[in-house]
CSV table of C-alpha atoms in Angstrom, one decimal:
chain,number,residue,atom,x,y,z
W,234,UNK,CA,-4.4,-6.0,10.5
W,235,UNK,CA,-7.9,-4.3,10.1
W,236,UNK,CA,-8.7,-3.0,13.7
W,237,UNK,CA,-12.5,-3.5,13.8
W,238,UNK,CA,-14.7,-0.8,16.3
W,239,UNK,CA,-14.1,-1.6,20.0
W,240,UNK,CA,-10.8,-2.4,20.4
W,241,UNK,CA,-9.5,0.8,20.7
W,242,UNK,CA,-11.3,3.3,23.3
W,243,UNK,CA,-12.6,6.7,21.8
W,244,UNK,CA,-10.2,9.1,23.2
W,245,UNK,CA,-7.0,7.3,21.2
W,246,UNK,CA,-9.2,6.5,18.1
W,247,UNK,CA,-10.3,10.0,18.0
W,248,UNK,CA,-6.6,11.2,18.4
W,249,UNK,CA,-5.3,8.7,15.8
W,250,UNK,CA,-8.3,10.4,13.6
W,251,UNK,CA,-6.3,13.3,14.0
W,252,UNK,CA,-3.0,12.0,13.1
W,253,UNK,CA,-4.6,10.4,10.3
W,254,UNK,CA,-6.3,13.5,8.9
W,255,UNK,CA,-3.3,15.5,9.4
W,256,UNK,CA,-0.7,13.0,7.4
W,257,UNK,CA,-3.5,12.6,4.4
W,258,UNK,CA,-3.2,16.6,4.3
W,259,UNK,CA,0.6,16.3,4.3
W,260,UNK,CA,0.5,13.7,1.6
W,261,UNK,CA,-2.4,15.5,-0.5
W,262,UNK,CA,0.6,18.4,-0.7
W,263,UNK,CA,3.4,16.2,-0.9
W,264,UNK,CA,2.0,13.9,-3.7
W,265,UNK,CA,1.9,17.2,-6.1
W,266,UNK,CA,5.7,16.7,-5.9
W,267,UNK,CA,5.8,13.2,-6.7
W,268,UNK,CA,2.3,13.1,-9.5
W,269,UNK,CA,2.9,13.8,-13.1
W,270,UNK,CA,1.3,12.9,-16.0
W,271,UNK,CA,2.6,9.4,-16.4
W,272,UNK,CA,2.3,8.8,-12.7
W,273,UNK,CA,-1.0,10.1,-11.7
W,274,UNK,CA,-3.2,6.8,-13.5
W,275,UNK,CA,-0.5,4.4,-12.5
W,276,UNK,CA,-1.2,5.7,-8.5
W,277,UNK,CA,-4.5,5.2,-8.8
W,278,UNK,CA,-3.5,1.2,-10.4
W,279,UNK,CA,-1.8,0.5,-7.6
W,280,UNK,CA,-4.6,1.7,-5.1
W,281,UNK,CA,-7.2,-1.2,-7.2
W,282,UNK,CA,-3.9,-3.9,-6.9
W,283,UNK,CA,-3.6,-3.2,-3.0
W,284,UNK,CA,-7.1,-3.7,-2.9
W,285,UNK,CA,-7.1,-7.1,-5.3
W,286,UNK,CA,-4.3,-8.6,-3.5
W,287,UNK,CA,-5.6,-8.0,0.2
W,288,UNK,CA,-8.4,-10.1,-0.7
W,289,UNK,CA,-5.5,-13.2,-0.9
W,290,UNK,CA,-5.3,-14.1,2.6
W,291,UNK,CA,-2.2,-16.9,2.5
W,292,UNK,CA,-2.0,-19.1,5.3
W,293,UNK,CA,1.3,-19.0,7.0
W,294,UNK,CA,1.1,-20.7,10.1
W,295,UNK,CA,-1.9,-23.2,11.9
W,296,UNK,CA,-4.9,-21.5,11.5
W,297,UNK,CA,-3.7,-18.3,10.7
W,298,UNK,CA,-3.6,-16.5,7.4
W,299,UNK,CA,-2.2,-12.8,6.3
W,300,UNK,CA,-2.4,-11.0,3.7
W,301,UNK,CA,-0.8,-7.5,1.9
W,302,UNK,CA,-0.8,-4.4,3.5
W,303,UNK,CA,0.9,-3.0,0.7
W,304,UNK,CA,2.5,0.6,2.3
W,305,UNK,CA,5.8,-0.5,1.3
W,306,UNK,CA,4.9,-1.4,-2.1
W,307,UNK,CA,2.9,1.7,-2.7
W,308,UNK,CA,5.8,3.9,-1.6
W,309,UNK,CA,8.3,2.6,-4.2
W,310,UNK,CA,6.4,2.5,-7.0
W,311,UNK,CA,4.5,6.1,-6.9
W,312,UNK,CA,6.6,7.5,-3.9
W,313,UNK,CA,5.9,7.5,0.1
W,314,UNK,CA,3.4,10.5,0.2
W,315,UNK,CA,1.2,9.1,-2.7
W,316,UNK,CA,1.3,5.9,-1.2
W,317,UNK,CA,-0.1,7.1,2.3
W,318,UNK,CA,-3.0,8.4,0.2
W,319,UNK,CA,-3.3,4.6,-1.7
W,320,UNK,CA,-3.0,3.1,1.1
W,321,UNK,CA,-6.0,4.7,2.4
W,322,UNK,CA,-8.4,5.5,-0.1
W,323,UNK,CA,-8.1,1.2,0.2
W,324,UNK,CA,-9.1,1.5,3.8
W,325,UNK,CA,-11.7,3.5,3.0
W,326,UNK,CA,-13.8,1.7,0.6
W,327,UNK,CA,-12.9,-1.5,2.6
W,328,UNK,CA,-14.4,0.6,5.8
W,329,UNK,CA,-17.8,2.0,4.0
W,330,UNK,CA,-18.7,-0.8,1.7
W,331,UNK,CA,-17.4,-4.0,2.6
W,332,UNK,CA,-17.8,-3.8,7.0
W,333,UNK,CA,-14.0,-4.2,7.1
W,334,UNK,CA,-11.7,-2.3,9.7
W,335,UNK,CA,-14.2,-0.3,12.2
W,336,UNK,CA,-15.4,3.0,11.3
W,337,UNK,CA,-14.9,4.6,14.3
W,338,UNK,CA,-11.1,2.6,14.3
W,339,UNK,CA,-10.5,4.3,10.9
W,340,UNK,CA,-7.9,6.8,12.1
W,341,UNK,CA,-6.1,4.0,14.0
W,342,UNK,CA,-5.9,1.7,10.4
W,343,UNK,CA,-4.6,4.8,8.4
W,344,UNK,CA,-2.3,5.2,11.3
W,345,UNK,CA,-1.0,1.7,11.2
W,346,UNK,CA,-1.5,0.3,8.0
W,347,UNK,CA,-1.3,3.1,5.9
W,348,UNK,CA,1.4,6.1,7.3
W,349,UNK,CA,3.5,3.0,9.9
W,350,UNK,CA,3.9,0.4,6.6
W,351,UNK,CA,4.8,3.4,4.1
W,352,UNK,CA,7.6,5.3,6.6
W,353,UNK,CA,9.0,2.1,7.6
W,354,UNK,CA,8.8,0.6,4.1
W,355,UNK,CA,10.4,3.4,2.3
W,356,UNK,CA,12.8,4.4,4.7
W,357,UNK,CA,14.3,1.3,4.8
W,358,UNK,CA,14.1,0.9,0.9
W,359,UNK,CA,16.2,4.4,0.9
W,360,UNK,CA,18.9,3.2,3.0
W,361,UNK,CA,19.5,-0.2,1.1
W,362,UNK,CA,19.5,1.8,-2.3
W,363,UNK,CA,22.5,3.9,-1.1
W,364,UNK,CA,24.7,1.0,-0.2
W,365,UNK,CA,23.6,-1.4,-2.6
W,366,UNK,CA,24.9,-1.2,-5.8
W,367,UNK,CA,23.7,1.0,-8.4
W,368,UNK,CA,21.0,-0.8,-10.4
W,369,UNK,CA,17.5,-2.5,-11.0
W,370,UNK,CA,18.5,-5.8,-9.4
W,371,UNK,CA,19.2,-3.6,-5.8
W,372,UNK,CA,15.8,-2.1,-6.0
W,373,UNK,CA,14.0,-5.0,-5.9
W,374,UNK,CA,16.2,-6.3,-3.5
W,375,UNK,CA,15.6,-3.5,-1.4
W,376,UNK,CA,12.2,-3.8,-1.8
W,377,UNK,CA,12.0,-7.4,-0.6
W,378,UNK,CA,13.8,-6.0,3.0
W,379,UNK,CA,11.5,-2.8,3.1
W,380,UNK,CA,8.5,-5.1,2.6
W,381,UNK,CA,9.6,-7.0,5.2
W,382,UNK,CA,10.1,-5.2,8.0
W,383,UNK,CA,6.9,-2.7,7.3
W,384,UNK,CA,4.8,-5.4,8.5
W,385,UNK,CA,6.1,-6.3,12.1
W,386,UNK,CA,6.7,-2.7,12.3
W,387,UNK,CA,2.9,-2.4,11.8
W,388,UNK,CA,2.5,-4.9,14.7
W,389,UNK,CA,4.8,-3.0,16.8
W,390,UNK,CA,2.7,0.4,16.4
W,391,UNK,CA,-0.5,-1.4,17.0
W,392,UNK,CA,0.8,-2.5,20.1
W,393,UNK,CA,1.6,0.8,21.1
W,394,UNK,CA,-2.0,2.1,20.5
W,395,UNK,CA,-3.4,-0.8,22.1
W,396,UNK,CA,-0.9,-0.4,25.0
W,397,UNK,CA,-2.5,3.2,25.3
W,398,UNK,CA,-6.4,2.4,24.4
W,399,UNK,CA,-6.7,-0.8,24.7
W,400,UNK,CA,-10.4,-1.9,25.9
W,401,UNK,CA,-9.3,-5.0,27.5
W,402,UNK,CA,-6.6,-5.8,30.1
W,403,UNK,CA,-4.6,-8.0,28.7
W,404,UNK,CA,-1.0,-8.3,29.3
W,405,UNK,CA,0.7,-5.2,26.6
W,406,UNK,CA,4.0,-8.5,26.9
W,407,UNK,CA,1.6,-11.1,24.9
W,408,UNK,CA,0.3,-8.8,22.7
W,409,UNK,CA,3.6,-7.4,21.3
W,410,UNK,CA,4.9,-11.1,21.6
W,411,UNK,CA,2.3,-12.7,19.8
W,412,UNK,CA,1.6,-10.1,17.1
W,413,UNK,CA,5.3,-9.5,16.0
W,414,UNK,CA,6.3,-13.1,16.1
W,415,UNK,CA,2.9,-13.9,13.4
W,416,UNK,CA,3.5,-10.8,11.8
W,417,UNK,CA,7.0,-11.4,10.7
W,418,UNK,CA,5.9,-14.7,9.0
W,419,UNK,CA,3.5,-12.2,7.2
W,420,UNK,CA,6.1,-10.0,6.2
W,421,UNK,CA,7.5,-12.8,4.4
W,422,UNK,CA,4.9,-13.4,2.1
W,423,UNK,CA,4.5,-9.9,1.8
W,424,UNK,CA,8.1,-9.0,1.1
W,425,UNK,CA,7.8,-12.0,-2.1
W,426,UNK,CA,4.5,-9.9,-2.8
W,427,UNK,CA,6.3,-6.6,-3.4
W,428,UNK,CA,9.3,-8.2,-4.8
W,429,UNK,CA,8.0,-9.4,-7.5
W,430,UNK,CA,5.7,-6.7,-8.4
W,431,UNK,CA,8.0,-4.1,-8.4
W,432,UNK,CA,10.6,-6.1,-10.1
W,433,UNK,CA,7.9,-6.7,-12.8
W,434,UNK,CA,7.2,-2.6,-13.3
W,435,UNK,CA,10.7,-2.1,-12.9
W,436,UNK,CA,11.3,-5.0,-15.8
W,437,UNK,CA,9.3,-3.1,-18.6
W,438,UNK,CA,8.5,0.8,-17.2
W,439,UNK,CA,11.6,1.6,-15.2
W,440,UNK,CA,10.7,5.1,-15.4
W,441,UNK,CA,7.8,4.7,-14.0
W,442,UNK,CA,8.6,3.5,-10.8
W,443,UNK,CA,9.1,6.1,-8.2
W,444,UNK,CA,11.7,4.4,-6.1
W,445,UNK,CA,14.1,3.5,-8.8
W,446,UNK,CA,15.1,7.0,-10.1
W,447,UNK,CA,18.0,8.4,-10.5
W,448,UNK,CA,19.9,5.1,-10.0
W,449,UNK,CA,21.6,4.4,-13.1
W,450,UNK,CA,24.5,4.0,-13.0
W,451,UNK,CA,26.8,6.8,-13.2
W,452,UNK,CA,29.0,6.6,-16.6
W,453,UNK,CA,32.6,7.1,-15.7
W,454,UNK,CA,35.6,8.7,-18.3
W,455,UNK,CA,39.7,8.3,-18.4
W,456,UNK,CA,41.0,11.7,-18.2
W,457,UNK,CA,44.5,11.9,-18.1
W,458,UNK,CA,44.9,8.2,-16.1
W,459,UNK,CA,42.0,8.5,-14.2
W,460,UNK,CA,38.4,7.7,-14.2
W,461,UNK,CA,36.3,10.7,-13.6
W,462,UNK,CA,32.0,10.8,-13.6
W,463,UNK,CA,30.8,11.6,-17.2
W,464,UNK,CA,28.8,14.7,-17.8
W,465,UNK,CA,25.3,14.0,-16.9
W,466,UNK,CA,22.8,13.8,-19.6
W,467,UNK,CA,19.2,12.2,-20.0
W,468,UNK,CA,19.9,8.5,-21.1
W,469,UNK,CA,16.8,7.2,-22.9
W,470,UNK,CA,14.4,4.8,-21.7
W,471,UNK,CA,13.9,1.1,-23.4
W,472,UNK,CA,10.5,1.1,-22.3
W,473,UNK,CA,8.9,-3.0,-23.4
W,474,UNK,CA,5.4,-1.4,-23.0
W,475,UNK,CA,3.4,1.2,-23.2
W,476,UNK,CA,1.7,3.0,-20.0
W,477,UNK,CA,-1.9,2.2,-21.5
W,478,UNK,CA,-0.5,-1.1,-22.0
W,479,UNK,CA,0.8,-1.4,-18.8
W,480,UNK,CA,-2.5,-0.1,-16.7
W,481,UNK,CA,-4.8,-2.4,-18.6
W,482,UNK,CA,-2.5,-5.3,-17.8
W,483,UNK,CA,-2.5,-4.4,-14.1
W,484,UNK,CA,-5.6,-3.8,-14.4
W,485,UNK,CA,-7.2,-7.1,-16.0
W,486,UNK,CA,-4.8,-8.6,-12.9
W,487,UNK,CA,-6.4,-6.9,-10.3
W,488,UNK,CA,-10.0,-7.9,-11.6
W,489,UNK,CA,-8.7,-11.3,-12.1
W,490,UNK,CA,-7.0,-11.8,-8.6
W,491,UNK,CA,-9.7,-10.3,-7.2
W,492,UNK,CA,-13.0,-11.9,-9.3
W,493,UNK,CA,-11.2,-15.3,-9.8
W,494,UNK,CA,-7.9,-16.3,-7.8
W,495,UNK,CA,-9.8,-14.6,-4.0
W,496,UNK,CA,-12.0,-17.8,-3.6
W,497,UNK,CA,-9.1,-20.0,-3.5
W,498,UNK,CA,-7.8,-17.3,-0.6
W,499,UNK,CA,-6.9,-18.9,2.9
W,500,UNK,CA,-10.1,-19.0,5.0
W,501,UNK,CA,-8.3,-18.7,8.5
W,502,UNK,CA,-8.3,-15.7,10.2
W,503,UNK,CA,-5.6,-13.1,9.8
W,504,UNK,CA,-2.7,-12.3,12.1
W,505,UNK,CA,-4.9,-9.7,14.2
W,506,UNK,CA,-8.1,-11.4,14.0
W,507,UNK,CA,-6.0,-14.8,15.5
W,508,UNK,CA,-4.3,-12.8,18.5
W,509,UNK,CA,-7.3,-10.8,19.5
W,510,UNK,CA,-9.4,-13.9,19.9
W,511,UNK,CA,-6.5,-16.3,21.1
W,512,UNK,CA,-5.5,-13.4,24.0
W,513,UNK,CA,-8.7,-12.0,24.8
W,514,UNK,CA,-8.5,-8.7,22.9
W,515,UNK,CA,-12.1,-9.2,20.6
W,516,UNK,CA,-14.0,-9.0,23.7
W,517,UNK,CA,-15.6,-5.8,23.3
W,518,UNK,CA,-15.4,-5.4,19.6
W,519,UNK,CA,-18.6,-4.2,18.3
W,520,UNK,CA,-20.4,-4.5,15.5
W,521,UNK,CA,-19.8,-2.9,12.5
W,522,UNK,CA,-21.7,-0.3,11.6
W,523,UNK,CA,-21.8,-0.8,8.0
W,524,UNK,CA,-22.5,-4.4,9.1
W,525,UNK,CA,-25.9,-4.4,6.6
W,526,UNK,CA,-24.0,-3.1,3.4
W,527,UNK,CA,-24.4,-4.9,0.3
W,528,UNK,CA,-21.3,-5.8,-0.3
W,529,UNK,CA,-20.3,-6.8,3.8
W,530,UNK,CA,-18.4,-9.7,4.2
W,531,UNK,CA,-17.0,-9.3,0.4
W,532,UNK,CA,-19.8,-11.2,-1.1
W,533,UNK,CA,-23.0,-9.2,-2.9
W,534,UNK,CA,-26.1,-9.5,-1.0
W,535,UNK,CA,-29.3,-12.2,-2.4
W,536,UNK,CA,-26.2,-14.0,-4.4
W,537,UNK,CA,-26.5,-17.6,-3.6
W,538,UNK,CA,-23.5,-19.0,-5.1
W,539,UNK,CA,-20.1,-18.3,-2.7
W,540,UNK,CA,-18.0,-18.4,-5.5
W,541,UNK,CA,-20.4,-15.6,-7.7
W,542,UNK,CA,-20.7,-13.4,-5.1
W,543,UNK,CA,-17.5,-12.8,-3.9
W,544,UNK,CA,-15.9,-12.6,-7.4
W,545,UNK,CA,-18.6,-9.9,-7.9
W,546,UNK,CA,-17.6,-8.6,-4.8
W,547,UNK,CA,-14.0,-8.7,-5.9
W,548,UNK,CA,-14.9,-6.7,-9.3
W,549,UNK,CA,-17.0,-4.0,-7.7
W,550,UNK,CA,-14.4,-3.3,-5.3
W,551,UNK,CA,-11.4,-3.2,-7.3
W,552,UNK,CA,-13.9,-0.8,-9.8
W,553,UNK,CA,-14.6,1.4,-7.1
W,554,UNK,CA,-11.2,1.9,-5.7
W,555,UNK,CA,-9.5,2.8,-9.0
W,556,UNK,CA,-12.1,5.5,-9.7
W,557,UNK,CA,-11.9,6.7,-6.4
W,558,UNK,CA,-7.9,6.5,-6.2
W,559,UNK,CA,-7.5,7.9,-10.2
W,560,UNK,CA,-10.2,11.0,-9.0
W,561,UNK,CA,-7.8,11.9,-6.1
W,562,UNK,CA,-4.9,11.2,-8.0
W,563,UNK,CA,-6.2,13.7,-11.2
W,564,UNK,CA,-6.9,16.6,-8.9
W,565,UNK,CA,-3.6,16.2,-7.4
W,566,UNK,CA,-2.2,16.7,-10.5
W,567,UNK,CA,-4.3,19.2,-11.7
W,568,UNK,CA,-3.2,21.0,-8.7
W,569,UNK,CA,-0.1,20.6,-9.5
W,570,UNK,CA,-0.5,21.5,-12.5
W,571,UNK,CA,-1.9,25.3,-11.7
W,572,UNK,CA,0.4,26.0,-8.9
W,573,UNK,CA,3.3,25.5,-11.7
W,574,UNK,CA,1.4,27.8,-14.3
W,575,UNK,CA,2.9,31.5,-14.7
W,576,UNK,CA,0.5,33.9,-13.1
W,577,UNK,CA,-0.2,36.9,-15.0
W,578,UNK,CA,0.2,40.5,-13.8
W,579,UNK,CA,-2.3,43.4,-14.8
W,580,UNK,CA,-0.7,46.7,-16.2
């Protein structure tokens, strides 16, 4: 789902700039709500796991692959406007050091990957959670759906942009067609993606994950012959594992997934990359203009040996993206943290 530079003509990538720029400052504010000190280092986790698990392209139909866009999953585990900024602090690094999604197409993959994935994800995970029954077994459920749908949703907005900027005239019917129809195979594997992270969080830091508070269920009383809500009070939380535990265990993952388990990824090309070549859309796409980076291409420069150099790759990305998310993260917080402090008043 990466659009690379020249598929998208300047006037709508510069305006999707703009929409871009403006949602990252509504999420910079918003994420002060949702950031605390157990949540902030866990955000910036989840920015390095996004990263990790993108590099697992799974094949899921002939000759095409996908792989996470992770919106949906960001969303419920550290809340919608903290994962907008995950989401693309991901695209970022992706952008600058590894030639992946177009520079000058950067406001159009915030726009779809990041803000599209994470509204759709979450709003959808919302309205299962209030019909579904109270509990941790109906968030991950919900979760699956959200997942789900947030990637042909993607598709769908892509087509819209393309529909507006496109640099080639192709017929707006195929695209939408051919993007949705591969795209909701993709949401399948990315739907058992979230799933089961979140349901693994969920299984050991409840607490922890945005999405799943204030779900217990509510404790209910006879008075007098009939069953009324008990007085609300803070129930305590069997936590299995620490949060230092639990960020150097998603951690090590993320290095793993992304040093070890990414050479074994699906080599055919994703979702996008398959419908712009098979309809005629990669005709103008240009080169990338951080094309001679190092690291382009996921693999380290002079390295010989595939396998080395993308698993170095793989480690200096996921490195990079959890400093980078855990710095934005920290000053969020520390944000947060002065706008709540008393101000004093001289006499």
């Amino acid at each position: 789902m990466h659009v690379p530079d020249g598929f998208i003509n300047a006037p709508v990538s510069a305006a999707t700039g703009v929409l871009a720029a403006g949602a990252i400052a509504v999420s910079l504010r918003g994420a002060r709500r949702e950031l605390d000190e157990r949540t902030a280092p866990l955000a910036g986790l989840v920015a390095a796991f996004i990263f990790a698990v993108q590099m697992l392209n799974f094949p899921v139909a002939a000759g095409t692959s996908g792989h996470l866009l992770g919106g949906a999953l960001a969303a419920i585990l550290v809340g919608p406007f903290t994962g907008v900024l995950c989401v693309s602090v991901v695209l970022l690094m992706q952008g600058i050091l590894f030639a992946d999604g177009g520079l000058t197409a950067l406001g159009v993959n915030i726009t779809d990957m990041a803000i599209v994935t994470t509204v759709v994800g979450y709003a959808v995970f919302r309205g299962l959670v209030k019909v579904l029954p109270r509990g941790r077994r109906s968030v991950t459920v919900a979760s699956f759906v959200a997942a789900l749908l947030s990637v042909p949703g993607a598709a769908v907005a892509f087509t819209l942009i393309y529909a507006v900027g496109g640099t080639t005239d192709v017929s707006i019917g195929k695209v939408a067609t051919a993007m949705i129809g591969v795209h909701v195979l993709i949401g399948i594997g990315e739907a058992a993606i979230t799933g089961l992270t979140v349901g693994a969080v969920i299984a050991v830091r409840p607490d922890l994950v945005y999405g799943a508070r204030g779900l217990e269920q509510k404790l209910k009383l006879r008075v007098n012959g009939e069953l009324v809500d008990a007085p609300a009070r803070p129930a305590p939380v069997a936590a299995r594992t620490s949060r230092r535990a639990l960020w150097i265990t998603g951690l090590v993952t993320s290095l793993v997934l992304a040093g070890f388990v990414s050479f074994y990824a699906s080599s055919n090309p994703d979702g996008l990359e398959k419908v712009a070549h098979d309809k005629g859309i990669d005709s103008r796409a240009r080169k990338h203009a951080s094309d001679g980076s190092p690291l382009a291409g996921y693999g380290v420069k002079d390295v010989a040996d595939a396998r080395l150099s993308g698993g170095l790759a793989g480690v200096i990305g996921v490195g990079v993206t959890v400093v980078a998310g855990s710095t934005v993260f920290w000053v969020v917080r520390r944000r947060r943290t002065n706008d709540a402090s008393p101000v004093g008043t001289g006499v």
